[in-house]
PDB file of C-alpha atoms in Angstrom:
ATOM      1  CA  MET A  17     -15.695  59.546 146.336  1.00  0.00           C
ATOM      2  CA  ALA A  18     -14.980  63.069 145.161  1.00  0.00           C
ATOM      3  CA  LYS A  19     -16.255  65.919 147.252  1.00  0.00           C
ATOM      4  CA  ARG A  20     -19.355  67.358 145.589  1.00  0.00           C
ATOM      5  CA  HIS A  21     -19.883  71.074 145.814  1.00  0.00           C
ATOM      6  CA  LYS A  22     -23.179  72.867 145.465  1.00  0.00           C
ATOM      7  CA  MET A  23     -23.938  74.295 142.062  1.00  0.00           C
ATOM      8  CA  LYS A  24     -22.355  77.701 141.747  1.00  0.00           C
ATOM      9  CA  GLU A  25     -23.586  80.670 139.807  1.00  0.00           C
ATOM     10  CA  PRO A  26     -22.392  79.984 136.284  1.00  0.00           C
ATOM     11  CA  ALA A  27     -20.493  82.523 134.266  1.00  0.00           C
ATOM     12  CA  LEU A  28     -21.828  81.225 130.943  1.00  0.00           C
ATOM     13  CA  THR A  29     -24.773  78.945 130.184  1.00  0.00           C
ATOM     14  CA  CYS A  30     -25.911  77.144 127.043  1.00  0.00           C
ATOM     15  CA  ARG A  31     -28.891  74.885 126.373  1.00  0.00           C
ATOM     16  CA  THR A  32     -29.314  72.299 123.654  1.00  0.00           C
ATOM     17  CA  GLU A  33     -32.017  69.754 122.890  1.00  0.00           C
ATOM     18  CA  VAL A  34     -31.385  66.029 122.526  1.00  0.00           C
ATOM     19  CA  LEU A  35     -33.899  63.445 121.322  1.00  0.00           C
ATOM     20  CA  VAL A  36     -33.871  60.216 123.339  1.00  0.00           C
ATOM     21  CA  ARG A  37     -33.625  57.583 120.632  1.00  0.00           C
ATOM     22  CA  PHE A  38     -34.616  53.932 120.704  1.00  0.00           C
ATOM     23  CA  SER A  39     -30.914  53.007 120.758  1.00  0.00           C
ATOM     24  CA  ASP A  40     -30.521  55.031 123.985  1.00  0.00           C
ATOM     25  CA  VAL A  41     -32.930  52.930 126.059  1.00  0.00           C
ATOM     26  CA  ASP A  42     -32.360  49.701 127.946  1.00  0.00           C
ATOM     27  CA  ALA A  43     -34.485  46.603 128.578  1.00  0.00           C
ATOM     28  CA  MET A  44     -36.552  48.579 131.116  1.00  0.00           C
ATOM     29  CA  LYS A  45     -37.448  51.014 128.297  1.00  0.00           C
ATOM     30  CA  VAL A  46     -35.749  53.971 129.975  1.00  0.00           C
ATOM     31  CA  ALA A  47     -32.645  55.825 128.863  1.00  0.00           C
ATOM     32  CA  TRP A  48     -29.657  53.664 129.784  1.00  0.00           C
ATOM     33  CA  HIS A  49     -27.508  55.372 132.406  1.00  0.00           C
ATOM     34  CA  GLY A  50     -24.527  55.513 130.039  1.00  0.00           C
ATOM     35  CA  SER A  51     -26.562  57.437 127.443  1.00  0.00           C
ATOM     36  CA  TYR A  52     -26.511  60.440 129.769  1.00  0.00           C
ATOM     37  CA  VAL A  53     -22.746  60.701 129.263  1.00  0.00           C
ATOM     38  CA  ALA A  54     -23.391  61.170 125.530  1.00  0.00           C
ATOM     39  CA  TYR A  55     -25.995  63.838 126.329  1.00  0.00           C
ATOM     40  CA  LEU A  56     -23.377  65.710 128.374  1.00  0.00           C
ATOM     41  CA  GLU A  57     -21.013  65.478 125.404  1.00  0.00           C
ATOM     42  CA  ASP A  58     -23.718  66.900 123.133  1.00  0.00           C
ATOM     43  CA  GLY A  59     -24.072  69.766 125.596  1.00  0.00           C
ATOM     44  CA  ARG A  60     -20.323  70.454 125.665  1.00  0.00           C
ATOM     45  CA  GLU A  61     -20.198  70.496 121.866  1.00  0.00           C
ATOM     46  CA  ALA A  62     -23.118  72.957 121.745  1.00  0.00           C
ATOM     47  CA  PHE A  63     -21.368  75.108 124.347  1.00  0.00           C
ATOM     48  CA  GLY A  64     -18.231  75.256 122.188  1.00  0.00           C
ATOM     49  CA  ILE A  65     -20.352  76.477 119.283  1.00  0.00           C
ATOM     50  CA  ALA A  66     -22.242  79.028 121.387  1.00  0.00           C
ATOM     51  CA  PHE A  67     -19.032  80.492 122.857  1.00  0.00           C
ATOM     52  CA  PRO A  68     -16.515  80.010 120.030  1.00  0.00           C
ATOM     53  CA  LYS A  69     -12.776  80.407 119.695  1.00  0.00           C
ATOM     54  CA  GLY A  70     -11.632  78.464 122.717  1.00  0.00           C
ATOM     55  CA  LEU A  71     -13.701  75.594 124.059  1.00  0.00           C
ATOM     56  CA  GLY A  72     -14.572  73.736 120.881  1.00  0.00           C
ATOM     57  CA  TYR A  73     -12.649  70.514 120.318  1.00  0.00           C
ATOM     58  CA  ALA A  74     -11.086  71.898 117.135  1.00  0.00           C
ATOM     59  CA  ASP A  75      -9.795  74.841 119.199  1.00  0.00           C
ATOM     60  CA  TYR A  76      -7.940  72.505 121.574  1.00  0.00           C
ATOM     61  CA  PHE A  77      -6.439  70.480 118.751  1.00  0.00           C
ATOM     62  CA  SER A  78      -5.357  73.444 116.661  1.00  0.00           C
ATOM     63  CA  SER A  79      -3.589  74.881 119.721  1.00  0.00           C
ATOM     64  CA  GLY A  80      -1.702  71.626 120.364  1.00  0.00           C
ATOM     65  CA  TYR A  81      -3.733  70.333 123.306  1.00  0.00           C
ATOM     66  CA  VAL A  82      -6.379  67.854 124.269  1.00  0.00           C
ATOM     67  CA  ALA A  83      -8.685  68.200 127.250  1.00  0.00           C
ATOM     68  CA  PRO A  84      -9.692  64.784 128.583  1.00  0.00           C
ATOM     69  CA  VAL A  85     -12.457  64.413 131.122  1.00  0.00           C
ATOM     70  CA  VAL A  86     -10.784  63.364 134.383  1.00  0.00           C
ATOM     71  CA  SER A  87     -13.845  63.529 136.617  1.00  0.00           C
ATOM     72  CA  LEU A  88     -17.487  62.750 135.893  1.00  0.00           C
ATOM     73  CA  ASN A  89     -20.306  62.788 138.421  1.00  0.00           C
ATOM     74  CA  ILE A  90     -23.949  62.188 137.492  1.00  0.00           C
ATOM     75  CA  ASN A  91     -26.910  62.247 139.860  1.00  0.00           C
ATOM     76  CA  TYR A  92     -29.970  60.605 138.322  1.00  0.00           C
ATOM     77  CA  LYS A  93     -33.297  62.050 139.469  1.00  0.00           C
ATOM     78  CA  GLN A  94     -35.887  60.603 137.076  1.00  0.00           C
ATOM     79  CA  SER A  95     -35.833  58.516 133.904  1.00  0.00           C
ATOM     80  CA  LEU A  96     -35.953  59.732 130.343  1.00  0.00           C
ATOM     81  CA  ARG A  97     -37.813  57.493 127.884  1.00  0.00           C
ATOM     82  CA  CYS A  98     -37.648  56.846 124.172  1.00  0.00           C
ATOM     83  CA  GLY A  99     -39.137  59.810 122.315  1.00  0.00           C
ATOM     84  CA  ASP A 100     -38.542  62.297 125.119  1.00  0.00           C
ATOM     85  CA  VAL A 101     -36.727  65.463 124.227  1.00  0.00           C
ATOM     86  CA  ALA A 102     -34.125  66.384 126.804  1.00  0.00           C
ATOM     87  CA  ILE A 103     -32.781  69.870 127.334  1.00  0.00           C
ATOM     88  CA  VAL A 104     -29.145  69.777 128.384  1.00  0.00           C
ATOM     89  CA  GLU A 105     -28.153  72.925 130.204  1.00  0.00           C
ATOM     90  CA  VAL A 106     -24.394  73.404 130.416  1.00  0.00           C
ATOM     91  CA  ARG A 107     -22.944  75.819 132.952  1.00  0.00           C
ATOM     92  CA  TYR A 108     -19.323  76.887 132.716  1.00  0.00           C
ATOM     93  CA  ILE A 109     -17.823  77.322 136.186  1.00  0.00           C
ATOM     94  CA  PRO A 110     -14.815  79.666 136.191  1.00  0.00           C
ATOM     95  CA  THR A 111     -11.618  78.664 137.945  1.00  0.00           C
ATOM     96  CA  ASP A 112      -8.088  80.031 137.913  1.00  0.00           C
ATOM     97  CA  ALA A 113      -6.727  76.489 137.646  1.00  0.00           C
ATOM     98  CA  ALA A 114      -5.723  74.938 134.316  1.00  0.00           C
ATOM     99  CA  LYS A 115      -8.943  72.960 134.031  1.00  0.00           C
ATOM    100  CA  ILE A 116     -12.460  73.289 132.699  1.00  0.00           C
ATOM    101  CA  ILE A 117     -15.416  72.696 134.987  1.00  0.00           C
ATOM    102  CA  PHE A 118     -18.915  72.247 133.624  1.00  0.00           C
ATOM    103  CA  GLU A 119     -22.087  71.630 135.588  1.00  0.00           C
ATOM    104  CA  TYR A 120     -25.186  70.305 133.881  1.00  0.00           C
ATOM    105  CA  ILE A 121     -28.896  70.056 134.417  1.00  0.00           C
ATOM    106  CA  ILE A 122     -30.807  67.696 132.142  1.00  0.00           C
ATOM    107  CA  TYR A 123     -34.514  68.500 131.889  1.00  0.00           C
ATOM    108  CA  ARG A 124     -37.379  66.659 130.204  1.00  0.00           C
ATOM    109  CA  LYS A 125     -38.672  69.286 127.778  1.00  0.00           C
ATOM    110  CA  ALA A 126     -42.337  68.281 128.103  1.00  0.00           C
ATOM    111  CA  ASP A 127     -42.591  69.429 131.725  1.00  0.00           C
ATOM    112  CA  MET A 128     -39.114  70.816 132.536  1.00  0.00           C
ATOM    113  CA  ALA A 129     -38.692  68.211 135.262  1.00  0.00           C
ATOM    114  CA  VAL A 130     -35.068  67.716 136.298  1.00  0.00           C
ATOM    115  CA  MET A 131     -33.922  64.299 135.116  1.00  0.00           C
ATOM    116  CA  ALA A 132     -30.260  64.485 136.152  1.00  0.00           C
ATOM    117  CA  THR A 133     -27.541  66.815 137.351  1.00  0.00           C
ATOM    118  CA  ALA A 134     -23.883  66.333 136.580  1.00  0.00           C
ATOM    119  CA  GLU A 135     -20.397  67.780 136.668  1.00  0.00           C
ATOM    120  CA  THR A 136     -17.333  67.184 134.522  1.00  0.00           C
ATOM    121  CA  ILE A 137     -13.778  68.340 134.989  1.00  0.00           C
ATOM    122  CA  GLN A 138     -11.325  68.418 132.097  1.00  0.00           C
ATOM    123  CA  VAL A 139      -7.608  69.114 132.224  1.00  0.00           C
ATOM    124  CA  PHE A 140      -5.222  70.190 129.509  1.00  0.00           C
ATOM    125  CA  THR A 141      -2.515  67.914 128.186  1.00  0.00           C
ATOM    126  CA  THR A 142      -0.287  68.002 125.148  1.00  0.00           C
ATOM    127  CA  TYR A 143      -0.846  65.424 122.426  1.00  0.00           C
ATOM    128  CA  GLU A 144       1.884  63.391 124.129  1.00  0.00           C
ATOM    129  CA  GLY A 145      -0.060  63.393 127.411  1.00  0.00           C
ATOM    130  CA  GLU A 146       2.008  65.973 129.309  1.00  0.00           C
ATOM    131  CA  MET A 147      -0.200  67.611 131.933  1.00  0.00           C
ATOM    132  CA  GLN A 148      -0.413  71.403 131.793  1.00  0.00           C
ATOM    133  CA  TYR A 149      -0.369  73.142 135.164  1.00  0.00           C
ATOM    134  CA  THR A 150      -0.939  76.628 133.799  1.00  0.00           C
ATOM    135  CA  CYS A 151      -3.709  77.695 131.471  1.00  0.00           C
ATOM    136  CA  PRO A 152      -2.799  77.440 127.802  1.00  0.00           C
ATOM    137  CA  GLU A 153      -2.692  80.811 126.065  1.00  0.00           C
ATOM    138  CA  PHE A 154      -5.726  80.086 123.861  1.00  0.00           C
ATOM    139  CA  TYR A 155      -7.804  79.253 126.957  1.00  0.00           C
ATOM    140  CA  THR A 156      -6.713  82.421 128.776  1.00  0.00           C
ATOM    141  CA  GLU A 157      -7.651  84.444 125.691  1.00  0.00           C
ATOM    142  CA  TRP A 158     -11.059  82.728 125.555  1.00  0.00           C
ATOM    143  CA  LYS A 159     -11.705  83.486 129.229  1.00  0.00           C
ATOM    144  CA  ASN A 160     -10.699  87.128 128.731  1.00  0.00           C
ATOM    145  CA  LYS A 161     -13.141  87.396 125.835  1.00  0.00           C
ATOM    146  CA  TRP A 162     -16.170  85.724 127.387  1.00  0.00           C
ATOM    147  CA  LEU A 163     -15.898  86.276 131.132  1.00  0.00           C
ATOM    148  CA  LYS A 164     -16.832  89.759 132.197  1.00  0.00           C
ATOM    149  CA  LYS A 165     -15.045  90.687 135.414  1.00  0.00           C
TER     150      LYS A 165
END
């Protein structure tokens, strides 16, 4: 199992709301564990909109790269239910490596209880799947714009 580090102070944070739909719940009438992966994706998409010109999926593609998730860790704390509104907080964790690290906290909006915490790591590859070991230029430019040193 991957070594889990404690949540670090994020450089950039974004929150988005997600409605837990009937199609998200399982036979126990709680959000199916796999639905949380989609909520993380919703959070990453909102982050790309909030901090544009670098971490949106169109930005990767137009620069000749993709950024697949290579690591996903979710810790479930409580259960979301159909009709709940979740707040997905996405925290960008800076690194000098050619990867993107996000940490997440999923809250239930009604009482701000923590429902889950998570982390994803994405790496850069070309369309052909060639791993990039240095940061692509567009990503370096994005970091220079948004990260205040």
